[in-house]
XYZ file of C-alpha atoms in Angstrom:
162
model
C -0.381 0.210 -0.272
C 3.008 2.070 0.141
C 3.710 2.886 -3.526
C -0.344 4.035 -3.435
C 1.461 7.158 -1.425
C 4.758 7.576 -3.941
C 5.396 10.796 -5.603
C 2.724 11.232 -8.327
C 4.910 13.806 -10.390
C 7.647 15.540 -9.922
C 8.542 19.407 -9.274
C 10.246 20.901 -11.963
C 12.785 23.837 -11.006
C 13.224 26.254 -14.998
C 15.955 28.616 -15.435
C 15.605 30.549 -18.714
C 12.580 28.743 -20.409
C 13.866 25.338 -19.344
C 13.819 23.109 -17.041
C 17.289 22.777 -15.062
C 16.281 19.142 -12.811
C 12.938 17.059 -11.478
C 13.093 16.255 -8.074
C 10.861 14.450 -5.600
C 10.962 13.560 -2.399
C 9.291 10.241 0.357
C 9.939 10.210 3.750
C 13.074 9.024 3.696
C 15.114 10.318 0.916
C 15.295 13.387 -1.711
C 15.811 12.315 -4.905
C 17.152 14.777 -8.419
C 16.727 13.618 -11.677
C 18.737 15.503 -14.000
C 18.952 14.985 -18.012
C 23.029 14.458 -19.499
C 23.576 15.454 -23.422
C 23.356 12.759 -25.530
C 26.576 10.178 -25.697
C 27.950 11.231 -22.322
C 28.855 8.590 -19.879
C 28.878 7.432 -16.364
C 32.765 7.933 -16.449
C 32.375 11.511 -18.233
C 30.920 12.686 -14.678
C 31.751 14.128 -11.458
C 28.800 14.114 -8.285
C 31.007 15.189 -5.123
C 27.613 14.428 -2.614
C 28.571 16.370 0.674
C 26.679 16.506 3.863
C 24.799 19.969 2.452
C 25.812 20.601 -0.881
C 25.374 18.917 -4.628
C 27.993 18.919 -6.952
C 28.055 18.066 -10.052
C 28.604 18.099 -13.940
C 30.650 17.002 -16.447
C 34.278 15.728 -15.851
C 37.075 18.382 -17.545
C 34.385 21.248 -16.905
C 32.528 23.267 -15.315
C 30.123 22.067 -12.721
C 26.188 22.188 -14.007
C 25.039 22.501 -10.655
C 27.430 23.563 -7.542
C 24.611 24.277 -5.041
C 23.873 23.632 -0.960
C 21.401 21.116 -0.460
C 17.822 21.410 1.256
C 18.789 20.637 4.514
C 21.462 17.517 5.057
C 21.700 14.520 3.539
C 23.829 11.087 5.130
C 26.946 10.939 2.570
C 27.630 7.336 3.090
C 23.989 5.975 2.369
C 23.274 8.304 -0.638
C 24.256 7.461 -4.116
C 23.639 8.580 -8.534
C 23.346 6.131 -11.524
C 23.053 7.048 -14.613
C 20.292 5.630 -17.016
C 18.290 6.094 -20.046
C 19.998 9.287 -20.312
C 19.128 10.521 -16.936
C 21.611 11.169 -13.426
C 19.485 10.151 -10.842
C 21.000 11.487 -7.560
C 19.338 9.438 -4.467
C 19.899 11.262 -1.502
C 18.880 9.905 1.998
C 17.355 12.899 4.105
C 19.788 12.972 7.291
C 16.033 14.024 9.820
C 13.996 11.160 8.777
C 10.160 12.592 8.113
C 11.289 16.128 7.685
C 9.888 17.367 4.561
C 12.024 19.436 2.365
C 11.092 22.603 0.666
C 13.126 22.256 -2.158
C 15.620 20.045 -3.263
C 18.192 22.857 -3.976
C 18.610 26.165 -1.059
C 16.845 28.736 -2.772
C 14.674 26.807 -5.354
C 11.395 26.824 -3.293
C 8.067 25.201 -3.877
C 5.243 27.145 -3.384
C 3.222 27.099 0.003
C 0.500 24.716 -0.911
C 2.774 22.745 -2.726
C 4.744 21.938 -0.582
C 1.829 21.222 1.585
C 0.968 18.302 -0.285
C 3.932 16.971 -0.038
C 3.826 17.528 3.420
C 0.513 15.525 3.630
C 1.636 13.062 1.660
C 4.687 12.824 4.032
C 2.735 12.464 6.634
C 0.057 9.632 5.411
C 3.297 7.885 4.253
C 4.920 7.823 8.172
C 1.497 7.054 9.301
C 0.887 3.753 6.268
C 4.663 2.630 7.550
C 3.621 2.519 11.283
C 0.311 0.908 10.689
C 0.224 -1.175 7.070
C -3.151 -3.358 7.786
C -4.913 0.086 6.856
C -4.424 1.806 3.634
C -4.114 5.784 3.933
C -4.074 6.402 0.356
C -7.429 8.301 -0.209
C -7.031 10.363 3.881
C -7.295 14.327 4.087
C -6.393 16.689 6.134
C -7.671 19.761 7.269
C -5.845 22.064 8.096
C -1.906 23.064 8.724
C -0.295 19.853 8.448
C 1.416 19.056 10.860
C 5.438 17.586 10.442
C 5.765 14.214 9.830
C 9.014 14.029 11.564
C 8.336 16.268 14.614
C 4.662 14.865 14.943
C 3.961 12.972 18.580
C 7.359 11.891 18.332
C 7.482 12.755 22.766
C 4.480 11.017 23.347
C 6.701 8.189 24.407
C 8.871 10.272 26.449
C 9.443 8.930 30.236
C 6.591 8.475 31.935
C 5.189 11.669 35.041
C 6.509 10.973 38.381
C 4.532 9.662 41.012
C 3.471 11.994 44.256
């Protein structure tokens, strides 16, 4: 049932009238998709993933993208692949469940789209915590809570006895 809550479309970042990259996110990952020129192989690319920074491009040319990420990632669990002419960079969130407003800092989504993503991530969390239920048609009324922090403190220490 979790696949029902997967991103149904990718967000696009445009510059000068063309798509620079597309991205989506799940509860634990952010995925960035970049078309590469025809004929470029994986051996010709460089991808440098740092905790809060991403840099990639074709070797011996200036970086195509050299920017800060929206939030921190687990470098050792983040990977990249090249398939069918698309560079796919899979970043594992350091703060699982934290909704990202953008993949790259400063390329923020509009507030309505941010709320849609946050709702989907919250439902993805509910689905993982309660696998026997189907949350794919659930909706929130009003502001959607942060999926990373919502009701996480309920398992804290018991109150002290008088």
